[in-house]
Short mmCIF file of C-alpha atoms in Angstrom, two decimals:
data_model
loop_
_atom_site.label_atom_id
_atom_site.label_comp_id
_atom_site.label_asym_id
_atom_site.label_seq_id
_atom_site.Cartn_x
_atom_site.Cartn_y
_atom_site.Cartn_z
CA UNK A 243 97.54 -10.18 130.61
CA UNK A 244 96.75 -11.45 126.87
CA UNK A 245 99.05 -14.57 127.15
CA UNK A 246 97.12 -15.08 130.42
CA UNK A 247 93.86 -14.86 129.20
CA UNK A 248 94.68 -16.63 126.17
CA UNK A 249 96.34 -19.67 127.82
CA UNK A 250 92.96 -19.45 130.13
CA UNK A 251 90.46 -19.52 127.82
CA UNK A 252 92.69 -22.85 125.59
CA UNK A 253 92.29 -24.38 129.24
CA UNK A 254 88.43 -23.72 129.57
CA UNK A 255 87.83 -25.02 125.79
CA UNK A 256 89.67 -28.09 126.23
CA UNK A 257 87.84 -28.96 129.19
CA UNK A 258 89.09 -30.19 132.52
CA UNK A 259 92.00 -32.89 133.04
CA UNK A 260 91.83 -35.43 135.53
CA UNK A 261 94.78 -34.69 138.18
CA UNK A 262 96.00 -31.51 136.44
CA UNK A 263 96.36 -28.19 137.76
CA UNK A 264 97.71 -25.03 136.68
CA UNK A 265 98.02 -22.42 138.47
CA UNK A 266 98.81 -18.44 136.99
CA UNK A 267 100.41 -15.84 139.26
CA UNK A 268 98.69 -12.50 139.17
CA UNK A 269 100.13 -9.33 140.05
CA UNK A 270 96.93 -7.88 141.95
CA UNK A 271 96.18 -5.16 139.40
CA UNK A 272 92.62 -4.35 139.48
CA UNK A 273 93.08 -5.03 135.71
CA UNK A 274 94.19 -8.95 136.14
CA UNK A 275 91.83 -9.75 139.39
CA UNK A 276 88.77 -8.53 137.52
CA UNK A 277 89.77 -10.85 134.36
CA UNK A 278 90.76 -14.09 136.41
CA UNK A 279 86.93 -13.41 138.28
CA UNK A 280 85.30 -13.18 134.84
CA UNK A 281 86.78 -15.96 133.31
CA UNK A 282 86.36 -18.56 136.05
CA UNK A 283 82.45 -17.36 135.51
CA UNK A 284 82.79 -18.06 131.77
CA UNK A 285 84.19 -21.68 132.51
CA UNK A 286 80.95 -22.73 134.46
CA UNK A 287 78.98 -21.83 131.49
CA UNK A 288 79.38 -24.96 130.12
CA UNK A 289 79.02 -27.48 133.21
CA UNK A 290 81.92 -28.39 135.43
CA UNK A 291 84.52 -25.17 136.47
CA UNK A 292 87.68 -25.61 134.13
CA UNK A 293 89.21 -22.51 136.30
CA UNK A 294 88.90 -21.82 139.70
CA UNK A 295 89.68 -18.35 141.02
CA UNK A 296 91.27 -17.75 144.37
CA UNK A 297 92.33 -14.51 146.01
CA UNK A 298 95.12 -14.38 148.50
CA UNK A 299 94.28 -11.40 150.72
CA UNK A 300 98.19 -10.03 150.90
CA UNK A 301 97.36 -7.37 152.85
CA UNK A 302 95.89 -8.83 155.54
CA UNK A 303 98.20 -11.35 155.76
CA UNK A 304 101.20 -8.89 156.62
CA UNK A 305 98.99 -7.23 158.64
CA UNK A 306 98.58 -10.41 160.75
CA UNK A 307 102.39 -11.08 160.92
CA UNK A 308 102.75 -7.68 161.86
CA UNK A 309 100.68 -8.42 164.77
CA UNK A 310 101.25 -11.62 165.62
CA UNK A 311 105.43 -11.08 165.42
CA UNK A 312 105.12 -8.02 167.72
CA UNK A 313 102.67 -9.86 170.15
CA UNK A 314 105.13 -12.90 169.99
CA UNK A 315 108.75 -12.49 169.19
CA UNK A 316 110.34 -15.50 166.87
CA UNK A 317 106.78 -16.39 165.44
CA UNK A 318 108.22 -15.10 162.25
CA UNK A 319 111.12 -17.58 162.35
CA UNK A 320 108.40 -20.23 162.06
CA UNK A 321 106.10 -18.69 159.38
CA UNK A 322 109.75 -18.58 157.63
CA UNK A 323 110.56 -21.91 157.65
CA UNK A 324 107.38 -23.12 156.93
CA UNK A 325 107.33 -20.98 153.79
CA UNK A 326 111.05 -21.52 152.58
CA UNK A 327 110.97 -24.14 149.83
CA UNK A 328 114.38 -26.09 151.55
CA UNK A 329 114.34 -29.72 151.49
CA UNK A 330 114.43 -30.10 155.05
CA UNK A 331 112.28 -26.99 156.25
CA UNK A 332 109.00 -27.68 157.75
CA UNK A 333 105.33 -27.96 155.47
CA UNK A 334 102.15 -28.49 155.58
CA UNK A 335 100.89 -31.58 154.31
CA UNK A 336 97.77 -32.93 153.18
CA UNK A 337 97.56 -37.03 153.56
CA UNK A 338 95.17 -40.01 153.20
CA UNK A 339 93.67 -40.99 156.63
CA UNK A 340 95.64 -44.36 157.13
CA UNK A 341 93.59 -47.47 157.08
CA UNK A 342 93.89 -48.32 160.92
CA UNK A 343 92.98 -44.98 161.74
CA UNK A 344 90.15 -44.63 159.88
CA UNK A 345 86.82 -44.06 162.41
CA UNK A 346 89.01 -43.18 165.21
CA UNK A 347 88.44 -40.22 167.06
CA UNK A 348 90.74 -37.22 166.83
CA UNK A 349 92.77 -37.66 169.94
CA UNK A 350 93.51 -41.70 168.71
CA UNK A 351 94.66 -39.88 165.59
CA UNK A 352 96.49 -37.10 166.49
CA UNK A 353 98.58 -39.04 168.89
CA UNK A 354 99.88 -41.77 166.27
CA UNK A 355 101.92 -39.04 165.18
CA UNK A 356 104.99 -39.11 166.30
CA UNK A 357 107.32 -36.40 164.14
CA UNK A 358 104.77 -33.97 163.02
CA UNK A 359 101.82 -31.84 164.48
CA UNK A 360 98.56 -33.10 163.44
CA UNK A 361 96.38 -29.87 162.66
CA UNK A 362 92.96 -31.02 161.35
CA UNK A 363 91.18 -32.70 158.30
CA UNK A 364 90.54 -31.49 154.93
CA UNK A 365 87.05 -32.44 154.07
CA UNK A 366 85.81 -34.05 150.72
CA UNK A 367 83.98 -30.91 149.61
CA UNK A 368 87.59 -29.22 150.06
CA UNK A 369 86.56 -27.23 153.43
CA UNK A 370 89.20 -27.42 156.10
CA UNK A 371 88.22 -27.94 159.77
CA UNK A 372 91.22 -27.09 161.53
CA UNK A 373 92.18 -28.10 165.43
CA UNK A 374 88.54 -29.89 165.59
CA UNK A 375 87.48 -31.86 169.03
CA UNK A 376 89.20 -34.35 170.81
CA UNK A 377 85.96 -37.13 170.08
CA UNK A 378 85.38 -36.10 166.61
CA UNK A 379 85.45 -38.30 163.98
CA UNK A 380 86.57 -37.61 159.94
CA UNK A 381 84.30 -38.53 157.66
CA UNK A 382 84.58 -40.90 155.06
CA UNK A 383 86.99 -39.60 152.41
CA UNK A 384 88.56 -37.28 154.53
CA UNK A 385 92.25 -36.07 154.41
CA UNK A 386 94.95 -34.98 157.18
CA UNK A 387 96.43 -32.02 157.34
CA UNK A 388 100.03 -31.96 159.42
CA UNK A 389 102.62 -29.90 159.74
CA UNK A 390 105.77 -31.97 159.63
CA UNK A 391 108.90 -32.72 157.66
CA UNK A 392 108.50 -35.66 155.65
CA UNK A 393 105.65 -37.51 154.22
CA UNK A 394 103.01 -39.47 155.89
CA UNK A 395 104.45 -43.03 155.29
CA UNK A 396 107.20 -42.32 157.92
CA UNK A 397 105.49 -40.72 160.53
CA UNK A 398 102.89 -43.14 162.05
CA UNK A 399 103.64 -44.19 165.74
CA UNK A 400 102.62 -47.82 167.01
CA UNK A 401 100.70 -47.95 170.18
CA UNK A 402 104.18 -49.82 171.48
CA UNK A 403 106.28 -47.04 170.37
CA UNK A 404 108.69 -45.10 173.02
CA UNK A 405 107.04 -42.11 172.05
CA UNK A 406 103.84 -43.09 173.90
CA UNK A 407 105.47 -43.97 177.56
CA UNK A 408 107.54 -40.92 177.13
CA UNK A 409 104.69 -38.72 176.81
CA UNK A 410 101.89 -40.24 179.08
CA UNK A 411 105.22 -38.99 181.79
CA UNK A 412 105.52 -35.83 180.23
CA UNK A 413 101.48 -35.31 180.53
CA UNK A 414 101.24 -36.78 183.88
CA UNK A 415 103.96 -34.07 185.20
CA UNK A 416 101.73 -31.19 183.82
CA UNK A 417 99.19 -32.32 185.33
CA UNK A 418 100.19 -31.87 188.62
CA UNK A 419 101.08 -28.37 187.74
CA UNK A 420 99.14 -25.12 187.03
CA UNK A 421 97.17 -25.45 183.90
CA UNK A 422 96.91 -22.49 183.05
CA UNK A 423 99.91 -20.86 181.43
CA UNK A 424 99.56 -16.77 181.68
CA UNK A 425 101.73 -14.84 179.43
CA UNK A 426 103.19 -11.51 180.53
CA UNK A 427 101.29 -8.32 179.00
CA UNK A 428 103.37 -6.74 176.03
CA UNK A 429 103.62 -3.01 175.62
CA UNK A 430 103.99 -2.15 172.31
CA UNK A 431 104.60 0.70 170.52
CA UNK A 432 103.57 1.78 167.25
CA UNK A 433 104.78 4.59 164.85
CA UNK A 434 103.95 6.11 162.14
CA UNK A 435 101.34 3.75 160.55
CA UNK A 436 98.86 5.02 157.93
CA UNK A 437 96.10 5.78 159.41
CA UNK A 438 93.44 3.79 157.16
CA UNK A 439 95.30 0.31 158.12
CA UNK A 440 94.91 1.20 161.88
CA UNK A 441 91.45 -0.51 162.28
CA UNK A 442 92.91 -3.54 161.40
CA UNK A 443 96.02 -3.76 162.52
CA UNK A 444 94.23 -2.99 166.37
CA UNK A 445 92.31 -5.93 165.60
CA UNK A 446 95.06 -8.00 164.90
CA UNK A 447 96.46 -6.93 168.08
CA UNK A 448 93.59 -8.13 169.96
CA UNK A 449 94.03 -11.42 168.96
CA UNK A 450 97.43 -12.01 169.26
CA UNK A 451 98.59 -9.98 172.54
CA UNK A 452 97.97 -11.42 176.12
CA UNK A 453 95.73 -9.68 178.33
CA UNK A 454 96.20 -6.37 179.78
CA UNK A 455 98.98 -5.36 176.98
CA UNK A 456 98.72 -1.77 176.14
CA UNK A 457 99.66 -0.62 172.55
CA UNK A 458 100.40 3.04 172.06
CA UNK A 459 99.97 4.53 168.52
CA UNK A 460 102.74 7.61 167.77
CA UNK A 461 100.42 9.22 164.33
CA UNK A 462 100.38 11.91 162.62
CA UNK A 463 97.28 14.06 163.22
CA UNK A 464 94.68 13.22 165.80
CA UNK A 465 93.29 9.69 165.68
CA UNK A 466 89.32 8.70 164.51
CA UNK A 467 86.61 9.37 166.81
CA UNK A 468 85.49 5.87 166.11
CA UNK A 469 88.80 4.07 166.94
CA UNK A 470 88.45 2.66 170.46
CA UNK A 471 90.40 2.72 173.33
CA UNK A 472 90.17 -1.20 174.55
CA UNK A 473 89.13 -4.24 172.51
CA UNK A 474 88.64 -7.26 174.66
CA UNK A 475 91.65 -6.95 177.02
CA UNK A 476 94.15 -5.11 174.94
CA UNK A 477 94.08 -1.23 176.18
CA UNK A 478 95.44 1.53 173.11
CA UNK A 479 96.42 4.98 173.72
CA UNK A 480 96.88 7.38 171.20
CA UNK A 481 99.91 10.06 170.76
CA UNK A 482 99.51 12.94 167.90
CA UNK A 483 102.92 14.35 166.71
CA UNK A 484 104.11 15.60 162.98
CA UNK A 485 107.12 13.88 163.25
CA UNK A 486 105.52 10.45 164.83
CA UNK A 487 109.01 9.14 164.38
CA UNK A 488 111.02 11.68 166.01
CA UNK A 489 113.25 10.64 169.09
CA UNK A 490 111.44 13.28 171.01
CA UNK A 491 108.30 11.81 170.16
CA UNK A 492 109.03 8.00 170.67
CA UNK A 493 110.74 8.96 174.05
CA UNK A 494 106.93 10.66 174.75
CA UNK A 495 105.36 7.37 173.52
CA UNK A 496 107.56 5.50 175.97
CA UNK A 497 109.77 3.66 174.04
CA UNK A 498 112.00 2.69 177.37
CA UNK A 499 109.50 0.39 178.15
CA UNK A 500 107.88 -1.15 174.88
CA UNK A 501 108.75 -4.22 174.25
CA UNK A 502 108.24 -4.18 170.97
CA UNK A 503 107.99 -1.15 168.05
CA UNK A 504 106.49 -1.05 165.02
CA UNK A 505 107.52 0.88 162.03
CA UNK A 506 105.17 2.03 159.13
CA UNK A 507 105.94 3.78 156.20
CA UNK A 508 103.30 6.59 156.74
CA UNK A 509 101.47 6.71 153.64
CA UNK A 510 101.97 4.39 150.37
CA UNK A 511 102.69 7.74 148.46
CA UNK A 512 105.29 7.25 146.24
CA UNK A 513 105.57 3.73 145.67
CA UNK A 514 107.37 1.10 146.94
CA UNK A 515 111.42 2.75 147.03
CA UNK A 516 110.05 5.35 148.77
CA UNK A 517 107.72 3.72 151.13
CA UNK A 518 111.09 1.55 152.27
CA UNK A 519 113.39 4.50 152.65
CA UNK A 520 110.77 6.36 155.10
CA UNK A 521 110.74 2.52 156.87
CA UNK A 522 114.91 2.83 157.44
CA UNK A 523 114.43 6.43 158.47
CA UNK A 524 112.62 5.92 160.95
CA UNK A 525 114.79 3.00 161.90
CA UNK A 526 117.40 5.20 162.67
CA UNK A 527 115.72 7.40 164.49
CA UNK A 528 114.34 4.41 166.59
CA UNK A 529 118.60 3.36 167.12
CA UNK A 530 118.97 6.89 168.29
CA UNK A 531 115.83 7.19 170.89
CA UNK A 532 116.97 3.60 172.34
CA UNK A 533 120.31 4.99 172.86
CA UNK A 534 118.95 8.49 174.58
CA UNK A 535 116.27 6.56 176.65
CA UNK A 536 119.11 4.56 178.37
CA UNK A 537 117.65 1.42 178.47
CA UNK A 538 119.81 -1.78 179.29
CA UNK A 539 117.96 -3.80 176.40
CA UNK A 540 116.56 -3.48 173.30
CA UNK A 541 112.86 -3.90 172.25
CA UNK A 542 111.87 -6.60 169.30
CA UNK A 543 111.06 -4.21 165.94
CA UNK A 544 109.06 -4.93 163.29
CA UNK A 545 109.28 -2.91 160.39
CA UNK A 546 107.64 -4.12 157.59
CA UNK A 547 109.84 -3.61 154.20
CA UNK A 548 108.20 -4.35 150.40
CA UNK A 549 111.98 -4.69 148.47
CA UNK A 550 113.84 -7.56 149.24
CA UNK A 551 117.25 -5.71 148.76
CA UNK A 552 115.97 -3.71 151.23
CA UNK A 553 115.32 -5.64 153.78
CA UNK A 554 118.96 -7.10 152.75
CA UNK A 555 120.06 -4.01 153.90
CA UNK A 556 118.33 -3.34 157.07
CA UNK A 557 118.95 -6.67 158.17
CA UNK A 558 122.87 -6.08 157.85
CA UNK A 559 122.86 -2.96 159.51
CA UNK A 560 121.15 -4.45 162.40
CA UNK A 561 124.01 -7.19 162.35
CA UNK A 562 126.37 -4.58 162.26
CA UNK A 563 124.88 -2.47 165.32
CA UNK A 564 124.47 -5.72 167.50
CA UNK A 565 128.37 -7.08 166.41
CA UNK A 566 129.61 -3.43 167.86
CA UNK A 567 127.71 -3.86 170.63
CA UNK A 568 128.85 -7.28 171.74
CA UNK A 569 132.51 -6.04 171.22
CA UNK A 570 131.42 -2.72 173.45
CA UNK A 571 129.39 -5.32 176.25
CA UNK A 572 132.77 -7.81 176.11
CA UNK A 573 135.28 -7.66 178.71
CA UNK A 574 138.69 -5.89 178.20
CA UNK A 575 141.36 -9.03 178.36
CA UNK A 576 143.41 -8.71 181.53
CA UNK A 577 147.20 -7.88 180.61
CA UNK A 578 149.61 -10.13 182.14
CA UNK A 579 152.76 -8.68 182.69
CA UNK A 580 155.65 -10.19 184.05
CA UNK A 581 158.37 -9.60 186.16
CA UNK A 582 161.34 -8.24 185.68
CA UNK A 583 163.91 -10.99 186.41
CA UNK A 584 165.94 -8.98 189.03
CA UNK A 585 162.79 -8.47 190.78
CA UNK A 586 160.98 -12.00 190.52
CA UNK A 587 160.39 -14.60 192.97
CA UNK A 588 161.64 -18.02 191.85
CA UNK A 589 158.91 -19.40 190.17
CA UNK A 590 157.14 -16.66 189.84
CA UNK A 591 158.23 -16.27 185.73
CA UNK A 592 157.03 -20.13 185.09
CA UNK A 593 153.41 -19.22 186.82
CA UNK A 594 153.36 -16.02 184.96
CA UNK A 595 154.32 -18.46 181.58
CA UNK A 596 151.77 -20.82 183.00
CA UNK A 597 148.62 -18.29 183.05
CA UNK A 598 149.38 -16.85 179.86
#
């Protein structure tokens, strides 16, 4: 925290650089949030900010992939790739609006891409208006912001481009379909949460789940008065249990049917080791309801994990459980046997030769 605050305050005296940034990592002590606060207030003091302070809610943000990857299984693949720092993964970009689309309106501009997803404009005050209206127009000044895997010079389309008859097809045959895609309604199942992330996390599934999905909470001790039963047009029930994670209990909480189950750690007692190892219990125990409910498939878990080695780990034993069962699922090779020769047809040993 000194060589932070030191390096901080050699920043703020010198003044800001044109084009520079720098960016320091904080742990999210109370300790090192409360110093980066005060000195991005000091560095005003004198005019122009030299430091700028931003707070990345992490909480909330695994809350929301929590969610979101329950409500829609492989949605984490994505947030994945997008995050991985490989060459050819896919990023969000910020780009100058080119010069022949500038004072075109969104649609004209989102459709001269042609290898990336246009998602909205960064303003010149820095505020980002995401997925914006079809007729709007950017402002002078204004950036793009795409998701895509290359840089902007590449990715323009020309009105004559392929790309354009292809999709005017495309749109025309969707047209003449149902516009209205309806998802199916996930049940979900949740275990052994901690209680005061609850409120959230029902949120969360609000947002994310189609309508009439039903998530059931497995907790320990009875749930808050205040928590309700329905928002918008997800429905929650509520099962109370000591041992949320128990087979007994998660067959009670209907595991046959979820389609998805979510792990928590319980409480954050202990720190992060022991946080993980109550996660990979109650993995286990999850393996061993599946098997006793007699299901034909398996529901999509989310279990979030804080060490990377351990998630390492859990993610080979899950390899290892679904390599046994594709060898278990995979049909015994027919034995060929052949013929004595006393007793064989002519022929018969060459067709035998033949299908082996």
């Amino acid at each position: 925290e000194a060589i932070k605050a030191s390096v901080a305050m050699c920043i703020t005296a010198l003044g800001p650089q044109s084009n520079q940034r720098v960016v320091v990592q904080a742990t999210g002590s109370p300790s090192e949030a409360g110093l980066l606060s005060s000195l991005s207030v000091a560095s005003q003091l004198g005019g122009k900010a030299a430091i700028q302070s931003m707070e990345l809610p992490d909480q909330q943000l695994m809350l929301q992939l929590v969610t979101q990857s329950a409500a829609q299984p492989g949605i984490l693949t994505c947030w994945l790739d997008i995050l991985a720092l490989a060459n050819n993964s896919a990023q969000f970009n910020v780009a100058e609006l080119p010069p022949g689309l500038e004072g075109k309106p969104y649609v004209d501009v989102r459709r001269a891409f042609a290898h990336a997803v246009l998602c909205g404009y960064r303003l010149p005050n820095g505020e980002a208006v995401m997925n914006p209206g079809e007729a709007d127009v950017a402002p002078p000044g204004a950036q793009l912001i795409f998701l895509g895997r290359g840089g902007a010079g590449h990715l323009i389309a020309s009105p004559g481009d392929p790309v354009y008859e292809s999709a005017a097809k495309s749109a025309a045959d969707r047209m003449k379909k149902e516009r209205t895609h309806r998802s199916k309604p996930r049940n979900i199942l949740v275990s052994n949460w901690p209680a005061e992330g609850i409120p959230e996390l029902m949120e969360g599934f609000a947002q994310f789940t189609p309508a009439n999905s039903v998530v059931t909470f497995a907790l320990q001790g009875e749930p808050q008065p205040d928590w309700p039963t329905r928002i918008s047009n997800c429905r929650f029930n509520f099962v109370a249990a000591k041992q949320p994670t128990s087979v007994k209990v998660l067959l009670e909480a209907g595991i046959k049917a979820a389609d998805a189950v979510v792990l928590g750690s319980g409480s954050a007692a202990g720190g992060d080791l022991e946080c993980d190892a109550r996660v990979l219990a109650a993995i286990l125990q999850v393996q061993d309801a599946v098997l006793a409910s007699r299901r034909k498939d398996t529901p999509h878990l989310v279990a979030p994990i804080k060490r990377y080695a351990t998630s390492k780990l859990a993610a080979q034993w899950l390899e290892t459980l679904a390599a046994e069962q594709a060898a278990v699922a995979a049909p015994p090779a027919a034995a060929l046997q052949q013929p004595s020769t006393a007793a064989a047809k002519p022929g018969t040993a060459a067709a035998a030769a033949a299908a082996a």
